[in-house]
XYZ file of C-alpha atoms in Angstrom:
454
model
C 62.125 95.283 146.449
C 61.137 91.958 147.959
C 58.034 89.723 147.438
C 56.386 86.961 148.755
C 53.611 85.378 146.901
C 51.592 83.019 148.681
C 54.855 81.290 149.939
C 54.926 77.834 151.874
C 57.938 75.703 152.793
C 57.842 72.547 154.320
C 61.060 70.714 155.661
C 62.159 67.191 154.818
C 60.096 64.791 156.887
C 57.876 67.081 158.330
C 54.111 67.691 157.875
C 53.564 70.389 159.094
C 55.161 73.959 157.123
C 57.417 76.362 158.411
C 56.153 78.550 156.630
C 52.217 78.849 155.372
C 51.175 80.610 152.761
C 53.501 84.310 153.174
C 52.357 87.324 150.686
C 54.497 90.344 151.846
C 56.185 93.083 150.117
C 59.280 94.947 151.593
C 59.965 97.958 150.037
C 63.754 98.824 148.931
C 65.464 100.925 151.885
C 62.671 99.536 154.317
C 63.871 98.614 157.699
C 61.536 95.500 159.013
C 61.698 94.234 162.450
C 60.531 89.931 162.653
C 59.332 89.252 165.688
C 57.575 86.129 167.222
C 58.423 82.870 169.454
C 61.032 80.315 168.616
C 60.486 77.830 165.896
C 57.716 80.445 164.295
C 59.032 80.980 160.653
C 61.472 83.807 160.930
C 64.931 82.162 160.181
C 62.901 80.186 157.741
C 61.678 83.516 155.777
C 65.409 84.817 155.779
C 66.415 81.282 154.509
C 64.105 81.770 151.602
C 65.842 85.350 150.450
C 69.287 84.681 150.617
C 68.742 81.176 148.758
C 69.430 78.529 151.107
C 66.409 77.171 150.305
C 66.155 75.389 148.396
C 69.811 74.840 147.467
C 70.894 74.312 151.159
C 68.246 73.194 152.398
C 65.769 71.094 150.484
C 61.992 70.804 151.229
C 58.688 71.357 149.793
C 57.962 74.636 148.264
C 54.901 76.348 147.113
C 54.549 80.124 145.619
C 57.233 82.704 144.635
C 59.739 84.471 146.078
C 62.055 87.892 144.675
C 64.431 89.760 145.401
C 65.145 92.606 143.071
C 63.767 90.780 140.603
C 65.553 87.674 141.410
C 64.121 83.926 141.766
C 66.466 82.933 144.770
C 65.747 79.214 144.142
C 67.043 79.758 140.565
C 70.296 81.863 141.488
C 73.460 80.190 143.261
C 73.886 81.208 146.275
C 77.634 82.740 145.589
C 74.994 84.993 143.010
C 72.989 85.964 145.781
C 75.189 86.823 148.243
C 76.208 90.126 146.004
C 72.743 90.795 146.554
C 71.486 89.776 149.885
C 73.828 89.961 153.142
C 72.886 87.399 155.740
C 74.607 87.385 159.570
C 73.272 84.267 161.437
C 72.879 83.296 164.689
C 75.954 81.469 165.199
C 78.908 83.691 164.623
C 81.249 80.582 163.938
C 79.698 79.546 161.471
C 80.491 82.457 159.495
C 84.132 82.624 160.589
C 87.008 81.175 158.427
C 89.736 82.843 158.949
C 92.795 83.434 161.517
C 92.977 86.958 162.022
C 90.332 89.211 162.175
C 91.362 91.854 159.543
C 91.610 88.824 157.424
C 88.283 87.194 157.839
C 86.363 90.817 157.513
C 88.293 90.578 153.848
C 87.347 87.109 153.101
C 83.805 87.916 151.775
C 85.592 91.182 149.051
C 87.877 88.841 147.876
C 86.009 86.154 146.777
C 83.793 88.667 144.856
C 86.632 89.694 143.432
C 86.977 93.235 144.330
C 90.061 95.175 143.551
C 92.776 95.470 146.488
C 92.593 98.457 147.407
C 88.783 98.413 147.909
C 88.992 95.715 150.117
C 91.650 97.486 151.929
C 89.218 100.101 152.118
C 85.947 98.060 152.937
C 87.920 96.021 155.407
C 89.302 99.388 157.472
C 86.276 101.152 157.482
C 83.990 97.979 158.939
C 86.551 97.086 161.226
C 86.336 100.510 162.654
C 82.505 100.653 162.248
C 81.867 97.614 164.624
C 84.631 98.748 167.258
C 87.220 95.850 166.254
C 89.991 98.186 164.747
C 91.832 97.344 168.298
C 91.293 93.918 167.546
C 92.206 93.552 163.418
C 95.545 91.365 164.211
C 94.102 89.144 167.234
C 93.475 85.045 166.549
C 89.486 84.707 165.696
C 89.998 81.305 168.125
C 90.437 84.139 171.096
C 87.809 86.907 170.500
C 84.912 86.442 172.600
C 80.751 85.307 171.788
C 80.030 88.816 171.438
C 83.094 89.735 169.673
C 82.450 87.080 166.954
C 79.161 87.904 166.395
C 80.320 91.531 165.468
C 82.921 90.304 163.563
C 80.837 88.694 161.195
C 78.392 91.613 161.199
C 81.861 93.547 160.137
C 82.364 91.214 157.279
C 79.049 91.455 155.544
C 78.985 94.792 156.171
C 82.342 95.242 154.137
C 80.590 93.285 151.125
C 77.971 95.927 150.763
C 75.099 94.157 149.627
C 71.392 96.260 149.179
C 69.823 94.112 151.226
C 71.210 93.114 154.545
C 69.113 89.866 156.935
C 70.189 89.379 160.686
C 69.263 86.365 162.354
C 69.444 87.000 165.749
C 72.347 89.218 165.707
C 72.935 90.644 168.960
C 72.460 87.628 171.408
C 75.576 87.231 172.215
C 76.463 91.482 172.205
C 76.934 93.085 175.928
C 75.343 96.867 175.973
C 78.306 98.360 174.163
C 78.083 95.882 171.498
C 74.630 96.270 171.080
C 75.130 100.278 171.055
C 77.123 99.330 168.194
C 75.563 97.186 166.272
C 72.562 99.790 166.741
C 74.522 102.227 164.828
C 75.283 99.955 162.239
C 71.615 99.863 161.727
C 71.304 103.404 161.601
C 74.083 103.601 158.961
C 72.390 100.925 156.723
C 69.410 103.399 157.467
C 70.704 106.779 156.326
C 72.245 104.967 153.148
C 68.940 103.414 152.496
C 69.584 99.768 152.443
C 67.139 97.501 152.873
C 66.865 95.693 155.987
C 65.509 92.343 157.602
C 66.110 92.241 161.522
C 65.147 88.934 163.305
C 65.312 89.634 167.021
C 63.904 88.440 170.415
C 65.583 90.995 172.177
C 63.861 94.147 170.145
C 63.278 97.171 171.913
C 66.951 98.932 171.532
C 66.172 99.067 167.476
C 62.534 99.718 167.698
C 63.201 103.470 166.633
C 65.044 102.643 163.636
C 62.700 100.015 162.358
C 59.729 101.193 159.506
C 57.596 98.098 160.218
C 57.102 95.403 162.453
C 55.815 91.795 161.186
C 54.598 89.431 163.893
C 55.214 85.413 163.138
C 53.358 82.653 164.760
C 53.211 78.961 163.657
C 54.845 80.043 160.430
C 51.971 82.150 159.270
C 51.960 86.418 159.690
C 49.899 87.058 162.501
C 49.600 90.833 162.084
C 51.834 93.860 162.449
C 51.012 94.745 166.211
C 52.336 96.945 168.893
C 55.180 95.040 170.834
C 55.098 94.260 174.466
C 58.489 93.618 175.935
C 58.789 90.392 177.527
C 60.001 91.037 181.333
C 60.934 88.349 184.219
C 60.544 89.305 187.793
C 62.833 89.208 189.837
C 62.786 87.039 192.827
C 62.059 87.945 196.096
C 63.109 84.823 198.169
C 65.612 84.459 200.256
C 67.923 81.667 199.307
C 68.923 78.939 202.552
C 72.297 77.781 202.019
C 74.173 75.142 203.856
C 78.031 75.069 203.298
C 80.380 76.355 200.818
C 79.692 74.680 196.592
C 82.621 76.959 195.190
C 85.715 78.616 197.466
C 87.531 80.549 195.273
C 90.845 82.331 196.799
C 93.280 84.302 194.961
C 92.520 83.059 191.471
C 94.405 83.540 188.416
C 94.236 82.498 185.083
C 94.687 82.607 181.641
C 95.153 81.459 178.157
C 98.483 82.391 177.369
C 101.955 81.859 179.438
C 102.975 85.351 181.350
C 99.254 86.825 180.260
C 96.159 86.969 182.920
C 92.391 87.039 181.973
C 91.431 86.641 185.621
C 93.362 88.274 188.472
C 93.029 88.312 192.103
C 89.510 86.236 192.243
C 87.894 86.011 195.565
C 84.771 84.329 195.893
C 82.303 81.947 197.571
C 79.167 80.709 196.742
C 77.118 78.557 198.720
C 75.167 75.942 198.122
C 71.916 76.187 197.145
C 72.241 79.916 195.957
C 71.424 80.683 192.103
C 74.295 83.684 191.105
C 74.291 85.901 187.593
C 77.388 86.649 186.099
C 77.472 90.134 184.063
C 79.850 92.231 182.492
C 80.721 93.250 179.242
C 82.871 90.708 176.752
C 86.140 89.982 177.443
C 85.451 90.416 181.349
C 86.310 87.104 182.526
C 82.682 85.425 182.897
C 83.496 82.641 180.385
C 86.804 82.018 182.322
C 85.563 82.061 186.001
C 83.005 79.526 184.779
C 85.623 76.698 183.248
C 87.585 77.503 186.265
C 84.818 76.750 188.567
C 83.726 73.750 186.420
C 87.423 72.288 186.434
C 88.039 72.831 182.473
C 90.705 75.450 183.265
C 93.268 75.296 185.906
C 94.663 78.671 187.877
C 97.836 79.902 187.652
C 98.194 81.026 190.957
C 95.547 80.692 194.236
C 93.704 78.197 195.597
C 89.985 76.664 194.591
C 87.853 74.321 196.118
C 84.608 72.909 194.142
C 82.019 70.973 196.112
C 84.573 70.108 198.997
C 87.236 69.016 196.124
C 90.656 70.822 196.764
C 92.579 71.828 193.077
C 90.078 69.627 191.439
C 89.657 68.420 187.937
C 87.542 67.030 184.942
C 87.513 63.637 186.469
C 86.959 64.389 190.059
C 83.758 66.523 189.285
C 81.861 64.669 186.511
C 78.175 64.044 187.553
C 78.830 66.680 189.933
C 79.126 69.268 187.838
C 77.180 70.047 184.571
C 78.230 72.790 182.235
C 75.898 74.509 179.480
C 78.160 76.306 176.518
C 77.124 79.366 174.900
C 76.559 77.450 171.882
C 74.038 74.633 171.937
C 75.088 72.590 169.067
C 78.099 71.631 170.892
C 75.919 69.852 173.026
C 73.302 67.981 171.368
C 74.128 64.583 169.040
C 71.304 62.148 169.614
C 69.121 61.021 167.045
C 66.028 62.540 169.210
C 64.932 65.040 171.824
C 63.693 62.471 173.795
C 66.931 60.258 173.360
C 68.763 63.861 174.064
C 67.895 63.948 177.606
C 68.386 60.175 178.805
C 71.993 60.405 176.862
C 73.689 61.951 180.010
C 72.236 60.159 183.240
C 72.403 56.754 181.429
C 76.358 57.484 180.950
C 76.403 58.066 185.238
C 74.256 54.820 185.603
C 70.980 56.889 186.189
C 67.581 57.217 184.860
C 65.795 60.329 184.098
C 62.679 60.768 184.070
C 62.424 62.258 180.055
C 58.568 63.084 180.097
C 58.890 65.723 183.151
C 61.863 67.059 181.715
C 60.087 67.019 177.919
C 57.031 68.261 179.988
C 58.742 71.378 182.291
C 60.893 72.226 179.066
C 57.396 72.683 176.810
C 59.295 69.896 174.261
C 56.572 66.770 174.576
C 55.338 67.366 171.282
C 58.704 67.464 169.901
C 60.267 63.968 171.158
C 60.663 62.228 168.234
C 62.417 65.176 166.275
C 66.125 64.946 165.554
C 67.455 68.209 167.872
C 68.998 69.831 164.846
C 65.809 70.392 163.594
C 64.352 72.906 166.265
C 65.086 76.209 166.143
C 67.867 77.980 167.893
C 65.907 78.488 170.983
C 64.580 75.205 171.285
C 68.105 74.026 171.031
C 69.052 76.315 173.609
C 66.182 74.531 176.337
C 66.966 71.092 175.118
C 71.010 71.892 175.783
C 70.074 72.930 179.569
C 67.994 70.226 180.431
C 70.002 67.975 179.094
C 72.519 68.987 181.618
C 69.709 69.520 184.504
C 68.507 65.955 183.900
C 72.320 64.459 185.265
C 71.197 66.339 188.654
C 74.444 67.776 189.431
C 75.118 69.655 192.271
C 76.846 72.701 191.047
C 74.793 73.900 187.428
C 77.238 76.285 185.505
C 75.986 77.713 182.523
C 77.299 80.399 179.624
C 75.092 82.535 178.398
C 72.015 80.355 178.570
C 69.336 82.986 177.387
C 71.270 83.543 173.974
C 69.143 83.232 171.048
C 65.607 83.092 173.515
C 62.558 84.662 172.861
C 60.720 86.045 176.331
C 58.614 83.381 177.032
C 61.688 80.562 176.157
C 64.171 82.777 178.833
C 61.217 82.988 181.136
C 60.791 79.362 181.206
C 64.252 78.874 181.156
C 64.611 81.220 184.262
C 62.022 79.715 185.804
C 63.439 76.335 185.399
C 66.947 77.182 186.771
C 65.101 78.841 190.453
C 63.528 75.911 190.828
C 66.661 73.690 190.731
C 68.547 76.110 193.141
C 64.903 75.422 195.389
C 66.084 71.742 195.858
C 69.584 73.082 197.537
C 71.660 72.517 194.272
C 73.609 75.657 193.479
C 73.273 77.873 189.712
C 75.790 79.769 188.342
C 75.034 81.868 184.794
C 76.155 84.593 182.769
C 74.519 86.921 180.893
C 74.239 90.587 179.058
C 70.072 90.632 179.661
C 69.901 92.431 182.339
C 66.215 91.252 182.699
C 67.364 88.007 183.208
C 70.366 88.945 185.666
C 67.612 90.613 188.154
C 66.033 87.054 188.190
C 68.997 85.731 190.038
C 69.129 85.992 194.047
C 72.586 87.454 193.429
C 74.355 89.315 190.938
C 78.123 89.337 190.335
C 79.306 92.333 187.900
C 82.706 91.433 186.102
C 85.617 93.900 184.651
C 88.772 93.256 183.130
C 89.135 90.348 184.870
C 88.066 91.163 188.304
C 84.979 90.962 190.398
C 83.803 95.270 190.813
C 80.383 94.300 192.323
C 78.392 91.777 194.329
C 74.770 92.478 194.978
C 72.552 90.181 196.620
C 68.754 90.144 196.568
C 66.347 89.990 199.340
C-alpha cells in the first residue's frame, strides 16, 4: 500500500512546489495511470516513492510518504529498490552494461540473488520484452526504443511489488508499445502494484484501475481523458529547388554490414517530411546522413547544393535535434540556451519570440536541467530553430511530450517550413506524422512508402 499525507516538495532555489500538499492512497495490486502537462508533479511524485528524494535530490519537504510501511526518505535507496521498481524516461541512464543479457542481470546481482535465478529472471524478461534476439548485441547499438525496453526488461527481472514508469514508451514504435502493454498486463494478472506516468495514454487505458489528473503540482481530480489530437495539414507546400538529393545511398555502422540500402530520395525545399517506421528501420541513419554526421558507403548525396558534403561544409546550414535533449542543452539559463547557437555563427536571435512562441518566458532565468523532460524537449528544438538553418533535421522530437507540448511543437515546425526552409522528423506518433505535408514509411533499411498530403 502507498500513502501520501499532505505531501509538498519544493526544489532547491525554487519558490514555488512541485508538489502541493498530495493525500492519496494506492492500494497494493492497483494499476494507476498519472496524467497531466509537462512540469505538473508527476516525475516528482514517483521521485518521492522510490527515494530519490530526498537522498538524490534535496529540497524542502513537508508531510509523509509510505510505501509498505516504509519512510522512503529514511531508507537508502539500494533498500528501496527491492521494493519499488522505477524505469525513467531516459533509457541511458539506466544502462551500464555491454551486452544486453548482461545489463538485464545487473540489477539480480547486486541484490544478490543466487545464479541460477538470475539466469532465470534474466531469460524470462529478455523474452518478455521481445529482446531474446538481441541478448548478445552491444547496448551502444540497440536503438531509442530498444533501450527503453531494455531497461523495462531489467527491472522487470528484479521483481519488485511495486513497479513506477516515467514515461516509458516514448521512444517504443507500435510493436514495442504492444509489448510493453503486455508487460502491464502481466504485472496485472500477478497483482503488482503499478504507477504509469504517460502522455501518450490511451493504448493502457484498459488495464489501468484509476486515473489521477496533475496540474501545477496539485491533484486536480480523477477525470475522463480526452486524447490530445493534431490536425493534419491541408496546405499545399511551394517548393523551389532540390534541399536533399539522395541517390543510391548506403550506409552503415560496421565494415561489410548495411543499415541503409539502395536510398533514393529528394526533398525539396521548403517541404516539412515525417519519417516513420518501426526501430531499427533506418530513420536515425537517413537523418545523420542527410545532416553530414555519417558518410555513405556507396551512392551519391547532395545537401543544400553541397556535393559529398560534411560537418564543416553544412554548419549554420543545417541544425540537428537528437532524440535526447540533454545532449543538447549546457547553458546556465533558458534564456542564455537559445542565444548560445546564433552568437557562435555571428548572429543574434531574437530570445523573447523564441521564449514567447515556445510558451518558456516565465521560465528564462531557470537553469534548463531544471524543467521537465518536455520542456527540455521545446527548449532543445528552438535552440536549433533560433540558428535559422535551412535544412531542420530532427529525431524523434515529440518524445517525452504531452499533447499540448507536441502540438505546439508541431505547430512550430509548419511554420518554419512556411518561410521556405525545409523539416525533416521522425517519429512513432502517428498523430504527429499526419501533421507533416509528407510522410516517408521506413523498413529494414529501405524507403516502402511515400505519401504526400494535399
Amino acid at each position: 500500500m502507498i500513502i501520501f499525507d499532505s505531501f509538498s516538495f519544493t526544489y532547491p532555489g525554487m519558490d514555488t512546489p512541485a508538489l502541493r500538499d498530495i493525500s492519496l492512497r494506492i492500494e497494493e495490486g492497483e494499476m494507476v495511470l498519472l496524467r497531466g502537462p509537462s512540469g505538473s508533479g508527476k516525475s516528482t511524485l514517483l521521485y518521492a516513492l522510490n527515494g530519490l528524494i530526498p537522498h538524490v535530490f534535496a529540497g524542502k519537504t513537508h508531510g509523509d510518504v509510505l510505501v509498505n510501511g516504509l519512510n522512503p526518505s529514511g531508507v537508502p535507496v539500494r533498500e528501496m529498490a527491492r521494493v519499488v521498481g522505477t524505469v525513467f524516461q531516459n533509457p541511458e541512464s539506466q544502462i551500464f552494461m555491454m551486452r544486453v543479457a548482461d545489463d538485464v542481470a545487473f540489477g539480480c546481482e547486486n541484490l544478490l540473488m543466487p545464479r541460477e535465478e538470475i539466469i532465470s529472471r534474466r531469460d524470462m524478461a529478455l523474452r518478455a520484452m521481445d529482446l531474446w534476439h538481441l541478448r548478445h548485441r552491444e547496448t551502444a547499438r540497440l536503438s531509442g526504443g530498444q533501450k527503453q525496453r531494455l531497461a523495462v526488461s531489467s527491472i522487470y527481472a528484479m521483481g519488485p511489488g511495486v513497479f513506477l514508469f516515467d514515461e516509458p514508451s516514448t521512444d517504443l514504435d507500435d510493436a514495442g508499445r504492444l509489448d510493453f502493454k503486455r508487460i502491464i498486463a502481466r504485472l496485472k494478472e500477478e497483482k503488482k502494484t503499478v504507477i504509469l506516468a504517460e502522455h501518450q495514454y490511451e493504448d493502457f487505458l484498459p488495464l489501468m484501475d484509476r486515473v489521477i489528473t496533475f496540474a501545477g503540482g496539485a491533484i486536480a481530480g480523477e477525470s475522463d481523458l480526452n486524447g490530445a489530437s493534431a490536425d493534419a495539414s491541408g496546405r499545399t507546400a511551394t517548393y523551389s529547388g532540390l534541399a536533399i538529393s539522395l541517390q543510391g545511398i548506403h550506409c552503415g555502422y560496421e565494415p561489410g554490414k548495411s543499415v541503409l540500402c539502395d536510398i533514393h530520395l529528394t526533398v525539396g525545399r521548403g517541404e516539412f517530411v515525417a519519417l516513420c517506421g518501426a526501430n531499427g528501420s533506418g530513420k536515425t541513419t537517413i537523418l545523420k546522413v542527410m545532416g553530414g554526421l555519417l558518410r555513405p558507403n556507396k551512392g551519391t548525396m547532395t545537401i543544400l547544393d553541397v556535393r559529398r558534403p560534411t560537418v564543416d561544409a553544412l554548419v549554420g546550414r543545417v541544425g540537428f535535434l537528437f532524440q535526447n535533449p540533454d545532449e543538447q542543452l549546457f547553458s546556465r539559463t533558458v534564456a542564455e540556451e537559445i542565444a548560445f547557437g546564433p552568437s557562435q555563427l555571428g548572429k543574434r536571435a531574437d530570445v523573447e519570440r523564441y521564449l514567447e512562441i515556445g510558451g518558456l518566458k516565465h521560465l528564462r532565468h531557470r537553469h534548463p536541467q531544471t524543467l521537465s523532460r518536455g520542456q527540455r524537449q521545446i527548449l532543445a528544438a528552438l535552440s536549433v530553430m533560433a540558428m535559422e538553418p535551412d535544412l531542420l533535421l530532427l529525431d524523434e522530437p515529440t518524445t517525452g511530450l504531452d499533447g499540448e507540448s507536441w502540438k505546439r511543437l508541431l505547430s512550430l515546425l509548419r511554420n518554419y517550413a512556411d518561410t521556405g526552409k525545409t523539416v525533416v522528423f521522425s517519429t512513432h506518433n502517428k498523430t504527429a506524422a499526419a501533421a507533416a505535408l509528407r510522410r516517408i514509411t521506413m523498413h529494414e533499411g529501405r524507403i516502402i512508402g511515400d505519401e504526400v498530403s494535399r
